[in-house]
């Protein structure tokens, strides 16, 4: 299946950003995508739904990884030259706590 993940409406146009990183949560089997828009989306692949989305990082999410326990997420934010050579924020690494509600799949509704 296909899903719309890193998109944003800018000036009336639907802008699609590349996915630079995917990491899987070992406890729940959900996964996170990090994109050129600087946003991380957490997905329930089984139910084909987005569970949560972070605030934007200063530049693209180049790489990320859940800790073994799934309680932390390491994020590398780095300009990926999607808009060519230009001034951009310095590369940075962030460690953020992950709330259970952000990564736990929702109960599937009975059909």
PDB file of C-alpha atoms in Angstrom:
ATOM      1  CA  UNK A   1       0.000   0.000   0.000  1.00  0.00           C
ATOM      2  CA  UNK A   2       1.041   3.609  -0.379  1.00  0.00           C
ATOM      3  CA  UNK A   3       0.614   6.294   2.234  1.00  0.00           C
ATOM      4  CA  UNK A   4       0.969  10.049   2.165  1.00  0.00           C
ATOM      5  CA  UNK A   5       3.509  10.954   4.773  1.00  0.00           C
ATOM      6  CA  UNK A   6       5.761  13.977   4.383  1.00  0.00           C
ATOM      7  CA  UNK A   7       3.539  16.490   2.627  1.00  0.00           C
ATOM      8  CA  UNK A   8       2.579  20.041   3.355  1.00  0.00           C
ATOM      9  CA  UNK A   9       0.398  22.645   1.691  1.00  0.00           C
ATOM     10  CA  UNK A  10       2.573  25.643   0.821  1.00  0.00           C
ATOM     11  CA  UNK A  11       1.021  28.550  -1.031  1.00  0.00           C
ATOM     12  CA  UNK A  12      -1.914  26.434  -2.182  1.00  0.00           C
ATOM     13  CA  UNK A  13       0.333  23.673  -3.571  1.00  0.00           C
ATOM     14  CA  UNK A  14       0.803  20.177  -2.159  1.00  0.00           C
ATOM     15  CA  UNK A  15       4.570  19.847  -1.581  1.00  0.00           C
ATOM     16  CA  UNK A  16       5.949  16.324  -1.153  1.00  0.00           C
ATOM     17  CA  UNK A  17       9.188  15.818   0.804  1.00  0.00           C
ATOM     18  CA  UNK A  18      11.481  12.778   0.613  1.00  0.00           C
ATOM     19  CA  UNK A  19      11.691  10.232   3.415  1.00  0.00           C
ATOM     20  CA  UNK A  20      15.325  10.061   4.562  1.00  0.00           C
ATOM     21  CA  UNK A  21      15.049   7.597   7.433  1.00  0.00           C
ATOM     22  CA  UNK A  22      12.839   4.790   8.730  1.00  0.00           C
ATOM     23  CA  UNK A  23      13.200   3.119  12.126  1.00  0.00           C
ATOM     24  CA  UNK A  24      11.095   0.406  13.741  1.00  0.00           C
ATOM     25  CA  UNK A  25       9.919   0.351  17.345  1.00  0.00           C
ATOM     26  CA  UNK A  26      10.934  -3.035  18.754  1.00  0.00           C
ATOM     27  CA  UNK A  27       8.157  -3.236  21.341  1.00  0.00           C
ATOM     28  CA  UNK A  28       5.131  -2.485  19.197  1.00  0.00           C
ATOM     29  CA  UNK A  29       6.249  -3.039  15.608  1.00  0.00           C
ATOM     30  CA  UNK A  30       5.203   0.486  14.678  1.00  0.00           C
ATOM     31  CA  UNK A  31       7.666   2.621  12.735  1.00  0.00           C
ATOM     32  CA  UNK A  32       8.809   6.210  12.344  1.00  0.00           C
ATOM     33  CA  UNK A  33       9.718   8.087   9.175  1.00  0.00           C
ATOM     34  CA  UNK A  34      11.908  11.172   9.103  1.00  0.00           C
ATOM     35  CA  UNK A  35      11.700  13.477   6.127  1.00  0.00           C
ATOM     36  CA  UNK A  36      13.051  16.424   4.247  1.00  0.00           C
ATOM     37  CA  UNK A  37      10.353  18.544   5.891  1.00  0.00           C
ATOM     38  CA  UNK A  38      12.128  18.131   9.253  1.00  0.00           C
ATOM     39  CA  UNK A  39       9.194  16.201  10.720  1.00  0.00           C
ATOM     40  CA  UNK A  40       9.001  12.707  12.212  1.00  0.00           C
ATOM     41  CA  UNK A  41       5.793  10.741  11.682  1.00  0.00           C
ATOM     42  CA  UNK A  42       5.064   7.583  13.669  1.00  0.00           C
ATOM     43  CA  UNK A  43       2.959   4.988  11.895  1.00  0.00           C
ATOM     44  CA  UNK A  44       0.890   1.910  12.630  1.00  0.00           C
ATOM     45  CA  UNK A  45       1.552  -0.134   9.495  1.00  0.00           C
ATOM     46  CA  UNK A  46      -0.970  -2.826  10.427  1.00  0.00           C
ATOM     47  CA  UNK A  47      -3.846  -0.310  10.580  1.00  0.00           C
ATOM     48  CA  UNK A  48      -2.314   2.003   7.931  1.00  0.00           C
ATOM     49  CA  UNK A  49      -2.647   5.053  10.197  1.00  0.00           C
ATOM     50  CA  UNK A  50      -0.374   7.828  11.430  1.00  0.00           C
ATOM     51  CA  UNK A  51      -0.183   7.694  15.224  1.00  0.00           C
ATOM     52  CA  UNK A  52       1.673  10.927  15.887  1.00  0.00           C
ATOM     53  CA  UNK A  53       3.840  13.641  14.381  1.00  0.00           C
ATOM     54  CA  UNK A  54       6.584  15.744  15.944  1.00  0.00           C
ATOM     55  CA  UNK A  55       7.183  19.458  15.693  1.00  0.00           C
ATOM     56  CA  UNK A  56       9.635  20.401  12.937  1.00  0.00           C
ATOM     57  CA  UNK A  57      13.367  20.113  13.476  1.00  0.00           C
ATOM     58  CA  UNK A  58      15.562  22.951  12.133  1.00  0.00           C
ATOM     59  CA  UNK A  59      16.338  21.014   8.923  1.00  0.00           C
ATOM     60  CA  UNK A  60      15.804  17.577   7.346  1.00  0.00           C
ATOM     61  CA  UNK A  61      15.700  14.474   9.505  1.00  0.00           C
ATOM     62  CA  UNK A  62      18.708  12.652   8.051  1.00  0.00           C
ATOM     63  CA  UNK A  63      18.724   9.652  10.378  1.00  0.00           C
ATOM     64  CA  UNK A  64      17.069   8.349  13.537  1.00  0.00           C
ATOM     65  CA  UNK A  65      16.901   5.272  15.729  1.00  0.00           C
ATOM     66  CA  UNK A  66      14.790   4.079  18.675  1.00  0.00           C
ATOM     67  CA  UNK A  67      16.667   2.921  21.758  1.00  0.00           C
ATOM     68  CA  UNK A  68      16.489  -0.786  22.579  1.00  0.00           C
ATOM     69  CA  UNK A  69      13.760  -0.108  25.169  1.00  0.00           C
ATOM     70  CA  UNK A  70      11.854   2.122  22.731  1.00  0.00           C
ATOM     71  CA  UNK A  71      11.696   4.928  25.297  1.00  0.00           C
ATOM     72  CA  UNK A  72      14.137   7.251  23.509  1.00  0.00           C
ATOM     73  CA  UNK A  73      14.616   8.362  19.916  1.00  0.00           C
ATOM     74  CA  UNK A  74      17.941   9.672  18.598  1.00  0.00           C
ATOM     75  CA  UNK A  75      17.496  12.123  15.710  1.00  0.00           C
ATOM     76  CA  UNK A  76      20.121  13.578  13.363  1.00  0.00           C
ATOM     77  CA  UNK A  77      18.984  16.822  11.747  1.00  0.00           C
ATOM     78  CA  UNK A  78      21.026  17.859   8.725  1.00  0.00           C
ATOM     79  CA  UNK A  79      20.342  19.899   5.611  1.00  0.00           C
ATOM     80  CA  UNK A  80      20.112  17.461   2.666  1.00  0.00           C
ATOM     81  CA  UNK A  81      20.357  20.028  -0.160  1.00  0.00           C
ATOM     82  CA  UNK A  82      16.774  19.496  -1.345  1.00  0.00           C
ATOM     83  CA  UNK A  83      16.682  23.207  -2.201  1.00  0.00           C
ATOM     84  CA  UNK A  84      20.227  23.422  -3.543  1.00  0.00           C
ATOM     85  CA  UNK A  85      23.159  25.300  -2.076  1.00  0.00           C
ATOM     86  CA  UNK A  86      21.951  27.876   0.455  1.00  0.00           C
ATOM     87  CA  UNK A  87      22.457  28.991   4.040  1.00  0.00           C
ATOM     88  CA  UNK A  88      21.088  26.417   6.473  1.00  0.00           C
ATOM     89  CA  UNK A  89      21.087  25.531  10.175  1.00  0.00           C
ATOM     90  CA  UNK A  90      24.070  23.649  11.566  1.00  0.00           C
ATOM     91  CA  UNK A  91      23.815  19.859  11.765  1.00  0.00           C
ATOM     92  CA  UNK A  92      22.614  18.660  15.170  1.00  0.00           C
ATOM     93  CA  UNK A  93      21.787  15.492  17.102  1.00  0.00           C
ATOM     94  CA  UNK A  94      18.765  15.350  19.394  1.00  0.00           C
ATOM     95  CA  UNK A  95      17.711  12.738  21.928  1.00  0.00           C
ATOM     96  CA  UNK A  96      14.019  12.828  22.766  1.00  0.00           C
ATOM     97  CA  UNK A  97      11.872  10.842  25.146  1.00  0.00           C
ATOM     98  CA  UNK A  98       9.127   8.828  23.474  1.00  0.00           C
ATOM     99  CA  UNK A  99       5.723   8.639  25.112  1.00  0.00           C
ATOM    100  CA  UNK A 100       3.977   5.272  24.963  1.00  0.00           C
ATOM    101  CA  UNK A 101       0.897   6.843  23.359  1.00  0.00           C
ATOM    102  CA  UNK A 102       3.058   8.072  20.447  1.00  0.00           C
ATOM    103  CA  UNK A 103       4.135   4.564  19.408  1.00  0.00           C
ATOM    104  CA  UNK A 104       1.484   2.150  20.708  1.00  0.00           C
ATOM    105  CA  UNK A 105      -0.911   0.978  17.961  1.00  0.00           C
ATOM    106  CA  UNK A 106      -4.563   1.831  18.405  1.00  0.00           C
ATOM    107  CA  UNK A 107      -7.021  -1.030  18.910  1.00  0.00           C
ATOM    108  CA  UNK A 108      -8.430  -2.141  15.600  1.00  0.00           C
ATOM    109  CA  UNK A 109     -12.125  -1.387  15.180  1.00  0.00           C
ATOM    110  CA  UNK A 110     -14.425  -4.353  14.564  1.00  0.00           C
ATOM    111  CA  UNK A 111     -15.848  -4.443  11.060  1.00  0.00           C
TER     112      UNK A 111
END
